[in-house]
Amino acid sequence: MTTSCGNLAQKAVTETAIKIDNLNKWYGDHHVLKDVSLDISEGEIMVVCGPSGSGKSTLIRSLNHLEEYQEGVVSVFGQPLSRDRQSHKIIHQTMGMVFQNFNLFPHLTVLQNCTLGLTWLRKMSEREADKMAMRLLDRVGIAHLATRYPGQLSGGQQQRVAISRSLAMEPKIMLFDEPTSALDPEMVKEVLDVMIDLAKTGMTMVCVTHEMQFARQVADRVVFMADGEIIEVGPPEQVLVNPQWDRTKEFLQHVL
Amino acid sequence: MDDLNVKNQPALKQFVPTPPRPPHKSERGVFGTIRHRCFNSIGNSLLTLCVATVLFYLVKHVLDWAVFNAVFIADNRRQCMDISPDGACWAGVISWFNGLIYGRFPIDEQWRVNIGVLLGLVWLLPLMSKRIPLRNFVLLSWIGLYPFVGGYLFLGGRFGAELGLVHGAMTCLALAFLVILYANWILSALGKKGLNELFVPLVSRFVERRIHLLSFVAVWLLVGLVIAFGLSQIALEPVPIDRWGGLFLTFIIAGFAITMAIPVGVILALGRRSKLPVIHWLSMTVIELVRSVPLITVLFMAVTLLPIFLPADMEFNKLTQVLVAVCLFAGAYMAENIRGGLQAIPKGQYEAAATLGLGYLHTMVLIILPQALRMMIPNIMTSFISLLKDTTLVSIIGLFDIMLMARNIANDKDWVGMHTEPLVMISVLFFILCYSMSQYSLNLEKRLKVDR
Ligand SMILES: Nc1ncnc2c1ncn2[C@@H]1O[C@H](COP(=O)(O)OP(=O)(O)OP(=O)(O)O)[C@@H](O)[C@H]1O
Ligand SMILES: [Mg+2]
């Protein structure tokens, strides 16, 4: 199972989708990201793993400005981001995010969750938006639940709705922060299958996950983080099978 | 190769789910339940009997006074006493009934009050139906436009003269909206396109964007013009505000307080959470100041202080001052309710909204406030009920609301000293109003619970 089926192999020319340059972040005196630099190419599937508290969430949330950082630059498709309107626009047009605890809007139906951004931000007509959302819901296999409320769905179904909701805005990059950690084992697979399908479409993906099986199957590269630093970056067969660092090896022994 | 495995290992048992059974039903009828609940032990039986006896005597006395020994037809209090000394004298309440409801509103013009209140209710009726065109705008238009219609009907005057042209124009637009709302309702039931789409083909010839909006505006203005022409043909008798009174005035004040409570409360609550120091401190001062003072002082302050602070040439009547005061008071209390709701919304909701690209206004209006308000329905309803009851305080500063009218009965030379009956009537009336509000809130809560 060490053969990678990522996108990079099929892509001849690749552009840099995200460029992280010397990112540093502190919570008070606590230095949580230390000189993190990383390039993610367009169409690449990047899996981020590492022990709890190593700063994975902080890193991925810095990319779309859910967290502030004190030093460093993040560029998206060559555009360095700052805190201005223009950057916000770029972020929202290019990046979607899926959270560990779904964060669906509980007062809206599944369909409304997906069409909200389309009708209010894209000014799409209701009929068009519904059609597009239904297509996405169908793709993740829950079109029949469109009129339900999130509270009436299982965790796996909710996470698939969350993925459709993000996809509805047609992002170029999808960020996943432990999308399967809050799920029962039986539901993990249904969400991972959706993510694998998504990976095959050529979407650029950054996934924080502890699913090593998934990493080996679809990742182009795996990043191993500990204590706010990137310790190893490389193809999954290298980082996960022949790690260069003791810290990585120790971690892998725990999760595998 | 599957066959091989099967032979070597013991065959797996196949799991068949147990067929579902209907839920257990209670076999006890009414009597069974009563026996089970009230007579399940000797002590309990005795207690039940005691309470039942007390209840019986209480109810009997009340009924004797209020119904069996009561006098319904009499000319004055003396006659009442002569007919039945220990019964209620409803004749007084009946003869003052009109005053209790309309205050001193001229009798010939009271139809305007009826029509106005009816229009207000008719306007809200579409909320009952789940799917009708423009439903989202019903409440908004009611808050924003209905007051103009109400003002026109209740104050009267020649169209566009006494109340000014702006008010006249708004009245026409308001009525036009109502007409379009109902026309759309009927048309959509017939499977036809809404009235507001009437000009879509025409408009689309000239512009490319916002065709539907422009068509809607055009239809709206056109209907408004027709209505304006109609209204300009009639002149209503002017009725000064100090003739307003009774239940009618109570409804106006309470209705205003209730409808303004949420918008003002939301603004104050969001202001209090604002990161801008000026807005934060301003909202906080208003909330804390108003909340730490009894309503009666707020009312007195509004009547005595407001004219001092504001420029001298600004004319105010007492009702406007009271409305401002009540609105502030209601808003300050509501702000704390809403803040409680806002605090209960998890951070993830804001983050999810942000990653979709929703800005502050969209996030608040579409995501956060609907959830916060839903969560606080019981508290909000409690506030509304207290507001309705609190508005009777305005009688103290001399507005002829239902309370003051009731106390006036005792000053009438025919009904001197009659205090009990009007107060009982008001209590019953308020009980009915408040109880239906609390029932409605329970109903609303149940209906919205599906979402969670
Ligand atoms: N709001 C905060 N205030 C202070 N410290 C924080 C805050 N959020 C996170 N931290 C700290 O930052 C560090 C990195 O946290 P982060 O959530 O990024 O870890 P993680 O790798 O995602 O862990 P996990 O696998 O448990 O999700 C941790 O040491 C954590 O204690
Ligand atoms: Mg995390």
XYZ file of C-alpha atoms and ligand atoms in Angstrom:
740
model
C 0.000 0.000 0.000
C 2.947 2.304 -0.302
C 2.151 3.374 -3.824
C 1.076 6.946 -3.866
C -1.832 7.857 -6.091
C -1.537 11.576 -5.494
C -1.977 14.187 -8.134
C 1.557 15.376 -8.492
C 2.643 12.328 -10.401
C 0.176 13.135 -13.172
C 0.874 16.837 -13.240
C 3.634 18.103 -15.443
C 3.802 21.797 -14.569
C 2.889 22.871 -11.059
C 2.385 26.287 -9.611
C 2.888 27.091 -5.962
C -0.538 27.289 -4.296
C 0.573 28.226 -0.806
C 3.958 29.480 0.206
C 4.619 29.709 3.929
C 7.689 31.716 4.755
C 9.221 31.762 8.235
C 5.948 31.773 10.121
C 6.225 32.524 13.842
C 3.431 32.659 16.347
C 3.272 33.195 20.068
C 0.441 32.777 22.537
C 1.695 35.215 25.129
C 5.179 33.853 25.852
C 4.362 30.458 24.413
C 6.140 30.051 21.073
C 3.752 27.751 19.162
C 5.049 28.079 15.594
C 8.791 28.349 15.128
C 10.103 29.465 11.743
C 7.729 27.304 9.784
C 8.391 27.365 6.038
C 6.641 25.199 3.501
C 5.641 25.283 -0.160
C 2.489 23.566 -1.290
C 2.035 23.126 -5.031
C -1.212 23.361 -6.874
C -2.990 20.014 -6.863
C -0.824 18.663 -4.092
C -2.222 16.626 -1.229
C -0.323 17.574 1.893
C -0.906 15.654 5.102
C 0.209 17.234 8.361
C 0.696 14.974 11.348
C 2.339 15.193 14.715
C 1.676 14.835 18.417
C -1.041 16.767 20.199
C -0.136 20.350 20.920
C 2.537 20.485 18.239
C 0.829 23.393 16.468
C -0.835 21.630 13.538
C -4.163 23.349 14.023
C -2.484 26.664 14.609
C -0.539 26.296 11.370
C -3.491 25.348 9.199
C -5.686 28.029 10.772
C -3.017 30.635 10.139
C -3.332 29.957 6.433
C -6.877 31.350 6.250
C -6.392 33.910 8.997
C -8.517 32.252 11.640
C -5.405 32.751 13.781
C -3.170 35.755 13.739
C 0.588 35.312 13.546
C 3.290 37.735 14.533
C 6.020 37.007 12.007
C 6.304 35.566 8.549
C 4.432 35.692 5.292
C 1.861 33.396 3.736
C 1.355 33.765 0.001
C -1.490 32.248 -1.941
C -0.914 31.811 -5.672
C 1.892 34.317 -5.460
C -0.082 36.930 -3.545
C 1.362 37.716 -0.117
C -1.468 37.988 2.406
C -1.868 40.729 4.937
C -4.766 41.789 7.133
C -6.493 43.955 4.543
C -9.730 43.499 2.622
C -7.977 42.356 -0.520
C -6.312 39.479 1.338
C -9.576 38.473 2.933
C -11.120 38.330 -0.491
C -8.333 36.143 -1.820
C -8.626 33.821 1.154
C -12.375 33.414 0.803
C -12.207 32.912 -2.917
C -9.481 30.303 -2.807
C -9.732 28.412 0.455
C -12.400 26.279 2.070
C -12.105 24.682 5.471
C -13.527 21.634 7.206
C -13.435 21.495 10.983
C -13.085 18.720 13.497
C -16.534 19.356 14.978
C -18.244 20.177 11.681
C -19.560 23.611 12.725
C -22.676 23.275 10.619
C -25.337 25.940 11.116
C -27.886 24.100 13.261
C -30.817 26.379 12.451
C -30.565 25.775 8.703
C -31.339 22.646 6.745
C -28.580 20.696 5.070
C -29.448 22.293 1.754
C -29.604 25.799 3.213
C -26.220 25.249 4.836
C -24.788 24.622 1.399
C -26.620 27.367 -0.480
C -26.113 30.135 2.088
C -22.854 31.399 0.639
C -24.089 31.044 -2.928
C -27.237 33.090 -2.504
C -25.893 35.748 -0.163
C -22.338 36.190 -1.417
C -22.445 34.987 -5.009
C -25.952 36.465 -5.450
C -26.942 33.302 -7.234
C -30.650 32.717 -7.770
C -32.230 30.302 -5.340
C -32.968 27.732 -8.014
C -29.413 27.715 -9.370
C -27.950 27.524 -5.883
C -30.215 24.619 -4.973
C -29.209 22.789 -8.112
C -25.528 23.253 -7.463
C -25.825 22.251 -3.801
C -27.843 19.160 -4.656
C -25.153 18.111 -7.122
C -22.523 18.399 -4.398
C -24.660 16.616 -1.829
C -25.227 13.867 -4.344
C -21.496 13.603 -4.871
C -20.939 12.947 -1.164
C -23.905 10.582 -1.098
C -26.399 12.433 1.086
C -28.708 14.119 -1.390
C -31.645 12.325 0.214
C -31.013 14.145 3.506
C -31.129 17.637 2.025
C -34.210 18.797 3.924
C -33.040 17.557 7.325
C -31.436 19.664 9.995
C -27.835 18.959 11.037
C -28.995 17.793 14.475
C -30.842 14.932 12.812
C -27.743 13.527 11.093
C -24.962 11.204 12.195
C -21.472 12.617 12.648
C -20.243 11.169 9.386
C -23.170 12.626 7.491
C -22.645 16.012 9.142
C -19.014 16.067 8.137
C -19.954 15.253 4.563
C -22.399 18.150 4.609
C -19.614 20.370 5.901
C -17.420 19.286 2.998
C -20.191 20.025 0.488
C -20.779 23.395 2.089
C -17.141 24.308 1.572
C -17.049 22.927 -1.936
C -20.097 24.964 -2.903
C -17.945 28.091 -2.809
C -15.658 26.432 -5.385
C -12.375 26.805 -3.507
C -9.055 25.965 -5.112
C -7.569 24.823 -1.821
C -9.267 22.771 0.890
C -8.031 22.800 4.466
C -9.018 19.927 6.759
C -8.386 20.109 10.492
C -8.750 16.581 11.833
C -11.970 15.969 9.910
C -12.427 12.438 11.265
C -11.271 12.764 14.873
C -14.734 13.353 16.276
C -16.218 10.367 14.468
C -16.900 6.766 15.387
C -14.669 4.334 13.477
C -17.535 3.199 11.297
C -18.109 6.733 10.052
C -14.472 7.582 9.495
C -14.435 5.588 6.289
C -17.381 7.356 4.688
C -15.708 10.727 5.229
C -12.288 9.508 4.097
C -13.837 8.084 0.932
C -15.234 11.497 0.127
C -11.818 13.044 0.726
C -10.116 10.457 -1.464
C -12.586 11.198 -4.251
C -11.877 14.873 -3.818
C -8.146 14.254 -4.003
C -8.632 12.498 -7.330
C -10.258 15.589 -8.814
C -7.023 17.509 -8.504
C -7.983 19.695 -5.554
C -5.141 21.139 -3.528
C -5.588 19.773 -0.026
C -3.927 20.368 3.309
C -5.103 17.798 5.858
C -4.257 17.583 9.500
C -5.082 13.983 10.301
C -4.024 10.966 12.288
C -5.280 8.571 9.611
C -1.966 7.157 8.440
C -3.684 4.807 6.034
C -5.186 7.812 4.297
C -1.833 9.575 4.272
C -0.118 6.661 2.577
C -2.879 6.217 0.072
C -3.369 9.753 -1.211
C -0.735 12.101 0.167
C 1.884 13.518 -2.119
C 3.891 14.669 0.836
C 3.640 14.257 4.582
C 4.713 16.918 7.058
C 5.665 15.834 10.536
C 5.484 18.529 13.184
C 6.528 18.569 16.818
C 6.800 21.424 19.292
C 5.869 24.037 16.707
C 8.522 23.000 14.210
C 8.430 21.082 10.983
C 10.748 18.166 11.556
C 10.321 16.206 8.367
C 8.730 16.753 4.987
C 8.659 14.169 2.244
C 6.692 11.585 0.338
C 4.706 9.282 2.621
C 6.852 6.234 1.940
C 9.843 8.192 3.165
C 8.437 9.981 6.219
C 6.111 7.244 7.379
C 8.247 4.216 6.569
C 11.842 5.425 6.794
C 11.811 8.479 9.017
C 15.114 10.295 9.394
C 14.470 11.577 12.917
C 14.011 9.782 16.215
C 11.072 12.043 17.134
C 9.181 10.957 14.018
C 9.899 7.307 14.625
C 8.702 7.553 18.216
C 5.454 9.209 17.105
C 4.833 6.656 14.390
C 5.270 3.818 16.852
C 2.465 5.323 18.897
C -0.051 5.823 16.120
C 0.546 2.772 13.946
C -11.225 -19.656 -2.396
C -14.060 -18.480 -0.212
C -15.233 -22.081 -0.035
C -11.951 -23.112 1.519
C -12.277 -20.593 4.296
C -15.816 -21.641 5.054
C -14.796 -25.237 5.458
C -11.901 -24.545 7.795
C -13.620 -22.064 10.097
C -16.910 -22.442 11.943
C -19.628 -20.639 9.975
C -20.406 -17.119 11.273
C -23.840 -16.647 12.767
C -25.930 -14.300 10.746
C -27.294 -11.272 12.623
C -30.978 -10.607 12.038
C -32.339 -7.448 13.699
C -35.337 -7.952 15.994
C -38.468 -6.589 14.296
C -39.626 -3.289 15.813
C -42.498 -3.266 18.303
C -45.032 -0.437 18.736
C -44.362 1.676 21.825
C -46.043 0.899 25.141
C -49.355 2.692 25.586
C -50.914 3.635 28.901
C -54.181 1.715 29.393
C -55.463 3.957 32.132
C -58.232 6.362 31.197
C -59.064 9.611 32.962
C -60.332 7.898 36.097
C -57.383 5.552 36.186
C -54.981 8.453 36.029
C -56.787 10.369 38.769
C -56.815 7.342 41.049
C -53.178 6.630 40.317
C -52.054 10.215 40.865
C -54.336 11.530 43.636
C -55.534 8.545 45.646
C -52.536 6.253 45.695
C -52.197 6.345 49.512
C -54.294 7.285 52.532
C -52.363 10.495 53.175
C -52.585 11.514 49.574
C -56.304 10.776 49.466
C -56.920 12.977 52.516
C -54.848 15.748 51.029
C -56.725 15.496 47.752
C -60.059 15.704 49.574
C -58.954 18.738 51.651
C -57.699 20.626 48.630
C -60.831 19.719 46.685
C -63.067 21.088 49.466
C -61.139 24.345 49.720
C -61.178 24.697 45.961
C -64.888 24.032 45.843
C -65.686 26.783 48.373
C -63.349 29.212 46.686
C -64.829 28.655 43.267
C -68.351 28.778 44.655
C -67.774 32.138 46.370
C -66.126 33.623 43.318
C -68.903 32.408 41.041
C -71.561 33.660 43.467
C -70.032 37.096 43.490
C -69.098 37.325 39.846
C -71.991 35.545 38.181
C -74.955 34.380 40.243
C -75.430 37.446 42.452
C -74.019 39.912 39.949
C -75.983 42.776 38.432
C -75.602 43.337 34.744
C -78.240 45.964 34.086
C -78.514 49.068 36.258
C -78.309 52.834 35.871
C -76.004 53.555 38.782
C -74.269 52.033 41.755
C -77.176 52.672 44.136
C -79.480 50.570 41.972
C -76.887 47.806 41.908
C -76.728 47.779 45.697
C -80.495 47.661 45.932
C -80.833 44.737 43.584
C -78.056 42.614 45.020
C -75.840 43.915 47.828
C -73.255 41.126 47.748
C -72.704 40.644 44.040
C -70.551 42.315 41.455
C -71.955 45.356 39.711
C -70.957 44.706 36.122
C -73.383 47.323 34.911
C -70.791 50.004 35.686
C -68.079 48.249 33.734
C -70.479 47.685 30.854
C -71.545 51.311 30.702
C -67.883 52.348 30.716
C -66.835 49.562 28.386
C -66.342 51.825 25.421
C -64.104 54.100 27.468
C -62.053 51.192 28.726
C -61.371 50.052 25.179
C -61.042 53.318 23.256
C -60.372 55.911 25.945
C -61.790 59.262 24.911
C -61.521 58.553 21.196
C -64.553 60.175 19.509
C -67.294 57.576 19.155
C -67.932 58.350 15.499
C -64.298 57.769 14.630
C -63.791 54.552 16.541
C -64.173 52.464 13.404
C -60.755 53.784 12.445
C -59.217 52.166 15.490
C -60.915 48.882 14.645
C -59.750 49.012 11.060
C -56.238 49.979 12.109
C -55.899 47.108 14.559
C -57.439 44.730 12.041
C -55.013 45.860 9.339
C -52.131 45.257 11.711
C -53.292 41.712 12.320
C -54.048 41.040 8.661
C -50.548 42.223 7.842
C -49.064 39.592 10.137
C -51.344 36.797 8.957
C -48.986 35.603 6.170
C -46.522 34.589 8.891
C -48.804 31.665 9.687
C -48.298 30.149 6.272
C -45.031 28.350 5.666
C -44.303 29.113 2.052
C -45.564 32.343 0.613
C -43.735 34.860 -1.534
C -42.072 37.767 0.293
C -42.580 35.996 3.630
C -39.168 37.145 4.862
C -40.247 40.746 4.553
C -43.548 40.478 6.391
C -42.195 41.184 9.850
C -39.721 43.752 8.613
C -42.370 45.661 6.671
C -44.717 45.484 9.628
C -42.137 47.079 11.896
C -41.029 49.619 9.331
C -44.241 50.506 7.508
C -47.269 49.656 9.612
C -46.741 52.558 12.053
C -47.377 54.991 9.191
C -50.702 53.370 8.340
C -51.614 53.261 12.019
C -50.613 56.893 12.483
C -52.663 57.957 9.491
C -55.777 56.138 10.668
C -55.548 57.084 14.333
C -54.539 60.722 13.893
C -56.562 61.486 10.805
C -56.510 64.784 9.019
C -56.507 65.589 5.346
C -54.155 63.339 3.380
C -50.639 64.743 3.297
C -51.576 67.948 5.089
C -51.547 67.672 8.891
C -49.057 64.806 9.017
C -46.878 66.012 6.175
C -46.186 64.664 2.723
C -43.499 62.210 3.771
C -45.864 60.509 6.149
C -48.505 60.424 3.432
C -46.099 58.884 0.947
C -44.983 56.261 3.446
C -48.609 55.400 4.203
C -49.248 54.792 0.521
C -46.119 52.682 0.133
C -47.087 50.703 3.216
C -50.578 49.990 1.919
C -49.134 49.198 -1.496
C -46.812 46.660 0.067
C -49.739 45.038 1.813
C -51.657 44.870 -1.453
C -48.704 43.293 -3.268
C -48.196 40.853 -0.410
C -51.750 39.604 -0.591
C -51.898 39.676 -4.390
C -48.768 37.542 -4.474
C -50.241 35.147 -1.968
C -53.336 34.638 -4.101
C -51.387 34.502 -7.347
C -48.956 31.943 -6.023
C -51.860 29.817 -4.800
C -53.200 29.932 -8.357
C -49.755 28.938 -9.617
C -49.147 32.290 -11.274
C -46.188 34.647 -11.079
C -46.177 37.310 -8.378
C -47.462 40.816 -8.977
C -43.980 42.193 -8.453
C -42.781 40.291 -11.544
C -45.240 42.194 -13.704
C -42.662 44.525 -15.218
C -39.853 42.006 -15.566
C -40.210 41.684 -19.362
C -40.340 45.463 -19.741
C -37.464 46.197 -17.384
C -35.247 43.525 -18.896
C -35.321 45.432 -22.174
C -33.482 48.363 -20.632
C -31.190 46.938 -17.993
C -29.412 43.678 -17.369
C -28.838 43.529 -13.645
C -31.291 43.672 -10.736
C -34.233 43.172 -13.053
C -36.472 41.650 -10.385
C -35.699 44.350 -7.854
C -36.414 47.127 -10.338
C -39.654 45.493 -11.418
C -40.695 45.182 -7.791
C -39.945 48.842 -7.117
C -41.853 49.900 -10.226
C -44.947 47.885 -9.280
C -44.686 49.137 -5.724
C -44.577 52.778 -6.781
C -47.419 52.304 -9.234
C -49.727 50.677 -6.691
C -48.661 53.355 -4.202
C -49.679 56.090 -6.641
C -53.103 54.549 -7.151
C -53.590 54.361 -3.405
C -52.365 57.936 -2.990
C -54.986 59.072 -5.468
C -57.664 57.179 -3.558
C -56.602 58.556 -0.177
C -56.406 62.129 -1.420
C -60.148 61.974 -2.095
C -61.048 61.439 1.546
C -60.405 63.523 4.632
C -60.455 61.927 8.046
C -61.552 63.885 11.105
C -58.364 64.798 13.032
C -58.126 63.199 16.475
C -55.505 64.697 18.814
C -53.254 62.250 20.622
C -54.564 63.186 24.058
C -57.915 61.702 23.090
C -56.275 58.304 22.645
C -56.740 55.973 25.568
C -57.983 52.752 27.041
C -56.906 49.326 25.887
C -56.161 50.876 22.515
C -53.446 53.073 23.999
C -52.117 50.196 26.096
C -51.807 48.162 22.911
C -49.992 50.960 21.147
C -47.465 51.423 23.920
C -46.967 47.727 24.592
C -46.908 46.895 20.890
C -44.317 49.565 20.262
C -42.220 48.407 23.210
C -42.401 44.784 22.123
C -41.539 45.415 18.489
C -38.749 47.844 19.291
C -37.313 45.736 22.117
C -35.567 43.272 19.828
C -33.993 45.713 17.346
C -32.882 48.080 20.111
C -31.779 45.146 22.243
C -29.759 43.642 19.395
C -28.039 46.947 18.686
C -27.221 47.509 22.357
C -26.056 43.917 22.848
C -23.821 43.995 19.788
C -22.603 47.434 20.826
C -21.653 46.092 24.213
C -19.604 43.343 22.564
C -17.996 45.770 20.145
C -14.231 46.166 20.171
C -14.532 49.926 19.580
C -14.258 51.524 23.021
C -16.675 54.388 22.342
C -19.485 52.121 21.179
C -18.759 49.605 23.915
C -18.898 52.143 26.727
C -21.891 53.942 25.295
C -23.959 50.773 25.030
C -22.854 49.620 28.426
C -23.782 52.931 30.041
C -27.228 52.924 28.476
C -27.894 49.312 29.468
C -26.687 49.621 33.035
C -28.244 53.024 33.632
C -31.677 52.083 32.368
C -31.649 48.693 34.035
C -30.742 50.070 37.439
C -33.664 52.467 37.532
C -37.367 51.631 37.952
C -39.523 52.096 34.877
C -41.560 54.748 36.604
C -38.508 56.987 37.002
C -37.525 56.395 33.403
C -41.017 57.533 32.433
C -40.867 60.632 34.614
C -37.412 61.462 33.309
C -38.624 61.138 29.747
C -41.498 63.489 30.355
C -39.633 66.095 32.393
C -36.005 65.858 31.274
C -36.246 65.073 27.574
C -37.702 68.494 26.664
C -34.894 70.192 28.610
C -32.097 68.386 26.794
C -33.539 68.683 23.327
C -33.688 71.923 21.341
C -36.550 74.138 22.414
C -38.233 74.317 19.038
C -38.673 70.552 18.919
C -42.233 69.829 19.841
C -43.062 66.693 21.709
C -46.235 65.221 22.935
C -46.354 63.091 26.027
C -46.985 59.891 24.090
C -43.828 60.240 21.983
C -41.778 60.812 25.109
C -43.314 57.791 26.758
C -42.695 55.678 23.664
C -39.036 56.679 23.628
C -38.702 55.852 27.312
C -40.464 52.522 27.080
C -38.442 51.606 24.011
C -35.155 52.328 25.810
C -36.297 50.429 28.862
C -37.412 47.409 26.845
C -34.248 47.518 24.740
C -31.921 47.591 27.737
C -33.530 44.531 29.281
C -33.667 42.745 25.957
C -29.993 43.524 25.352
C -29.021 41.444 28.367
C -31.226 38.561 27.208
C -29.673 38.669 23.789
C -26.169 38.937 25.173
C -26.832 35.739 27.091
C -27.875 34.079 23.843
C -24.854 35.411 21.993
C -22.495 34.054 24.607
C -23.937 30.581 24.193
C -23.042 30.447 20.489
C -19.878 28.398 20.026
C -16.829 30.013 18.464
C -16.958 27.471 15.660
C -20.050 29.123 14.226
C -18.175 32.387 13.736
C -15.233 30.513 12.224
C -17.411 28.541 9.841
C -19.106 31.743 8.735
C -15.749 33.461 8.295
C -14.325 30.656 6.146
C -17.362 30.870 3.892
C -16.512 34.536 3.438
C -19.465 36.019 5.307
C -18.809 39.480 6.709
C -19.840 40.813 10.105
C -23.356 41.812 9.109
C -24.106 38.602 7.225
C -22.670 36.484 10.015
C -24.758 38.213 12.644
C -28.010 38.391 10.728
C -27.910 34.967 9.088
C -26.022 32.791 11.538
C -25.575 34.156 15.022
C -28.705 36.140 15.860
C -31.227 33.553 14.632
C -29.621 31.004 16.926
C -29.188 33.375 19.848
C -32.771 34.609 19.655
C -34.136 31.082 19.362
C -32.218 30.007 22.386
C -33.611 32.896 24.396
C -37.272 32.570 23.404
C -38.468 31.771 26.949
C -36.596 34.758 28.401
C -37.666 37.046 25.592
C -41.292 36.055 26.066
C -41.014 36.635 29.807
C -39.718 40.124 29.077
C -42.568 40.754 26.662
C -45.119 39.704 29.250
C -43.625 41.983 31.877
C -43.526 44.783 29.331
C -47.216 44.405 28.600
C -47.986 44.581 32.311
C -45.501 47.364 33.008
C -47.030 49.643 30.415
C -49.996 50.171 32.758
C -47.602 52.387 34.728
C -48.042 55.149 32.174
C -51.343 55.953 33.866
C -49.279 57.487 36.667
C -47.927 60.190 34.387
C -51.399 60.903 33.133
C -51.886 58.931 29.939
C -55.437 57.646 29.764
C -54.583 54.007 29.285
C -56.887 51.234 30.417
C -55.687 51.523 34.018
C -56.453 55.208 34.363
C -59.790 54.765 32.616
C -60.638 52.012 35.108
C -59.773 54.238 38.049
C -61.817 56.998 36.504
C -64.957 54.901 36.796
C -64.831 55.348 40.559
C -64.924 59.128 40.039
C -68.010 59.012 37.871
C -70.907 60.405 39.858
C -73.090 57.425 38.899
C -70.550 54.847 39.924
C -68.794 56.550 42.838
C -66.385 54.282 44.702
C -66.596 51.373 42.316
C -63.008 50.014 42.329
C -63.214 46.249 42.440
C -65.123 45.347 39.318
C -62.997 47.300 36.818
C -59.814 45.930 38.360
C -61.154 42.387 38.213
C -62.039 42.888 34.600
C -58.568 44.216 33.805
C -56.984 41.309 35.647
C -58.977 38.814 33.614
C -58.132 40.644 30.417
C -54.429 40.765 31.200
C -54.451 37.145 32.275
C -55.922 36.131 28.939
C -53.386 38.215 27.013
C -50.355 37.135 28.988
C -51.390 33.497 29.167
C -51.840 33.325 25.424
C -48.434 34.917 24.977
C -46.794 32.335 27.180
C -48.649 29.520 25.407
C -47.521 30.918 22.077
C -43.941 30.972 23.319
C -44.158 27.309 24.335
C -45.587 26.487 20.946
C -42.842 28.431 19.191
C -40.177 26.697 21.218
C -41.552 23.291 20.349
C -41.782 24.148 16.689
C -38.209 25.401 16.487
C -36.769 22.549 18.500
C -36.511 20.258 15.461
C -33.424 22.133 14.390
C -31.231 21.109 17.272
N -6.062 30.076 22.455
C -4.887 29.617 22.924
N -4.283 30.254 23.933
C -3.082 29.815 24.401
N -2.448 28.736 23.936
C -3.008 28.047 22.928
C -4.257 28.454 22.377
N -4.582 27.600 21.394
C -3.587 26.701 21.332
N -2.635 26.956 22.254
C -1.387 26.210 22.437
O -0.732 26.183 21.213
C -0.117 24.926 21.010
C -0.503 24.366 19.673
O -1.884 24.091 19.650
P -2.595 23.409 18.431
O -4.047 23.428 18.697
O -2.133 24.031 17.193
O -2.066 21.926 18.507
P -2.453 20.704 17.603
O -1.201 20.198 17.017
O -3.549 21.047 16.689
O -2.966 19.653 18.677
P -4.154 18.600 18.569
O -3.620 17.422 17.838
O -4.456 18.265 19.990
O -5.277 19.283 17.879
C -0.537 24.047 22.163
O 0.570 23.930 23.043
C -1.641 24.786 22.837
O -1.554 24.630 24.222
Mg -5.691 20.517 16.520
